[in-house]
Amino acid sequence: MLTPICAISKRRPFDMAGGQKKTPVRVQALPGQDGRSATAAGTTLLSPSKARKKRGGVYIVTPRTGAPFKVQVKGRDAWALERLSCAGANGCTPITEPAPRWSAYVHRLRLLGIPIETKYEPHGGEFTGTHAKYVLKAVVTKGDSS
């Protein structure tokens, strides 16, 4: 008697060079469950909305020197800008405000002309070293789109 693994290999030989020969068919949802699919043991998940609104909008940036200007920011960059604004002179670190890509958010905000200072602080623990602290050097307020 063949084991299930042997039965599979009898139907189709294993391809050691590149994987499947045919694209697998997507599992169809049950009738009456538009936009939902089952994962396991009757647990259903709603599919994410196609028109998901991202956080963000127009912000007025007033640097310490120079004239105020408007920037339009959305998504995680807007989240980072709001966190930096709330932190004030204390600044934000990936330790105090966990996020996966702080350096990328700060980089994109700097490209828009927003003044952000990076300070390096030592930290102890099992893996001693330094980490970045980002400090916003401007006053940022949520503005209107006009």
XYZ file of C-alpha atoms in Angstrom:
146
model
C 0.000 0.000 0.000
C 1.287 3.434 -0.903
C 1.683 6.189 1.664
C 0.118 9.572 0.795
C 3.533 11.006 -0.138
C 4.216 8.121 -2.476
C 0.761 8.505 -3.985
C 1.512 12.125 -4.840
C 4.827 11.221 -6.433
C 3.107 8.502 -8.505
C 0.665 11.055 -9.947
C 3.257 13.716 -10.753
C 7.011 13.341 -10.525
C 8.816 15.837 -8.312
C 10.362 18.709 -10.228
C 13.677 19.533 -8.631
C 14.389 22.395 -11.022
C 11.634 24.895 -10.517
C 8.539 24.080 -8.549
C 4.992 23.658 -9.770
C 4.108 23.218 -13.390
C 0.649 24.726 -12.967
C -0.473 27.803 -11.035
C -2.672 26.753 -8.104
C -6.310 27.803 -8.312
C -7.471 30.342 -5.734
C -9.881 28.914 -3.197
C -13.384 30.116 -3.955
C -15.550 31.600 -1.190
C -18.781 29.861 -0.291
C -21.965 31.159 -1.953
C -23.466 34.096 -0.055
C -20.160 35.122 1.518
C -19.112 37.853 -0.886
C -15.631 39.155 -0.177
C -14.941 36.682 2.635
C -12.933 33.516 2.767
C -12.559 30.850 5.429
C -9.186 30.224 6.999
C -9.627 27.365 9.450
C -12.386 25.637 11.388
C -15.126 28.010 10.274
C -13.227 31.200 11.115
C -14.044 33.817 8.512
C -12.067 36.921 7.714
C -13.460 39.971 6.005
C -11.377 41.080 3.084
C -9.765 44.506 3.500
C -11.557 47.457 2.021
C -10.267 48.501 -1.392
C -10.628 52.207 -0.596
C -8.897 52.248 2.786
C -8.293 55.799 3.866
C -4.765 56.534 5.011
C -3.908 58.889 7.820
C -2.551 62.195 6.701
C -3.358 65.471 5.101
C -1.862 68.918 4.822
C 0.468 70.121 7.572
C 1.832 73.619 8.158
C 5.506 73.502 9.113
C 6.965 76.560 10.867
C 10.754 76.179 11.178
C 12.725 78.123 13.794
C 14.283 80.172 10.997
C 12.530 80.853 7.724
C 8.983 81.126 6.498
C 6.227 78.602 7.202
C 5.321 76.194 4.408
C 2.742 73.506 3.710
C 3.423 69.836 3.061
C 1.072 67.022 2.195
C 1.926 63.781 3.959
C 0.033 60.505 4.302
C 0.380 57.045 5.747
C 3.236 56.134 8.060
C 5.075 59.357 7.210
C 2.125 61.335 8.619
C 2.095 59.091 11.693
C 5.816 59.742 12.247
C 5.351 63.502 11.783
C 2.545 63.528 14.363
C 4.610 61.478 16.832
C 7.608 63.825 16.400
C 5.357 66.841 16.902
C 3.847 65.394 20.096
C 7.264 64.416 21.482
C 8.621 67.973 21.198
C 12.163 68.508 22.488
C 12.293 64.967 23.961
C 12.241 63.446 20.486
C 11.328 59.938 19.408
C 13.330 56.755 19.295
C 12.349 53.394 17.864
C 12.353 52.199 21.484
C 9.814 54.761 22.773
C 7.683 54.795 19.593
C 7.988 51.330 18.030
C 7.773 51.338 14.244
C 9.525 49.213 11.666
C 11.231 51.899 9.568
C 11.812 55.123 11.513
C 14.861 56.051 9.462
C 12.869 55.771 6.221
C 10.028 57.946 7.560
C 12.495 60.600 8.718
C 14.338 60.481 5.396
C 11.148 61.112 3.405
C 10.097 63.936 5.748
C 13.521 65.566 5.350
C 13.135 65.404 1.565
C 10.014 67.563 2.000
C 12.120 70.160 3.825
C 11.033 69.358 7.384
C 13.944 69.988 9.787
C 14.596 66.872 11.883
C 17.754 66.434 13.947
C 19.286 63.032 14.661
C 20.995 62.537 18.019
C 22.796 59.321 18.874
C 22.398 57.952 22.391
C 24.209 55.038 23.984
C 22.207 52.163 25.399
C 23.175 49.256 27.597
C 21.874 45.759 27.852
C 23.015 42.556 26.275
C 23.702 44.262 22.930
C 25.237 47.604 23.907
C 25.607 50.310 21.311
C 23.832 53.455 20.188
C 20.396 54.252 18.856
C 19.007 57.264 17.026
C 16.726 59.843 18.594
C 14.851 62.055 16.126
C 13.924 65.594 17.235
C 11.636 67.857 15.207
C 13.111 71.367 14.906
C 9.880 73.086 13.836
C 6.305 73.608 14.940
C 3.907 71.446 12.960
C 0.144 71.968 12.896
C -2.522 70.180 10.943
C -3.709 72.568 8.251
C -6.434 72.762 5.674
C -6.068 71.759 2.028
C -6.600 75.258 0.642
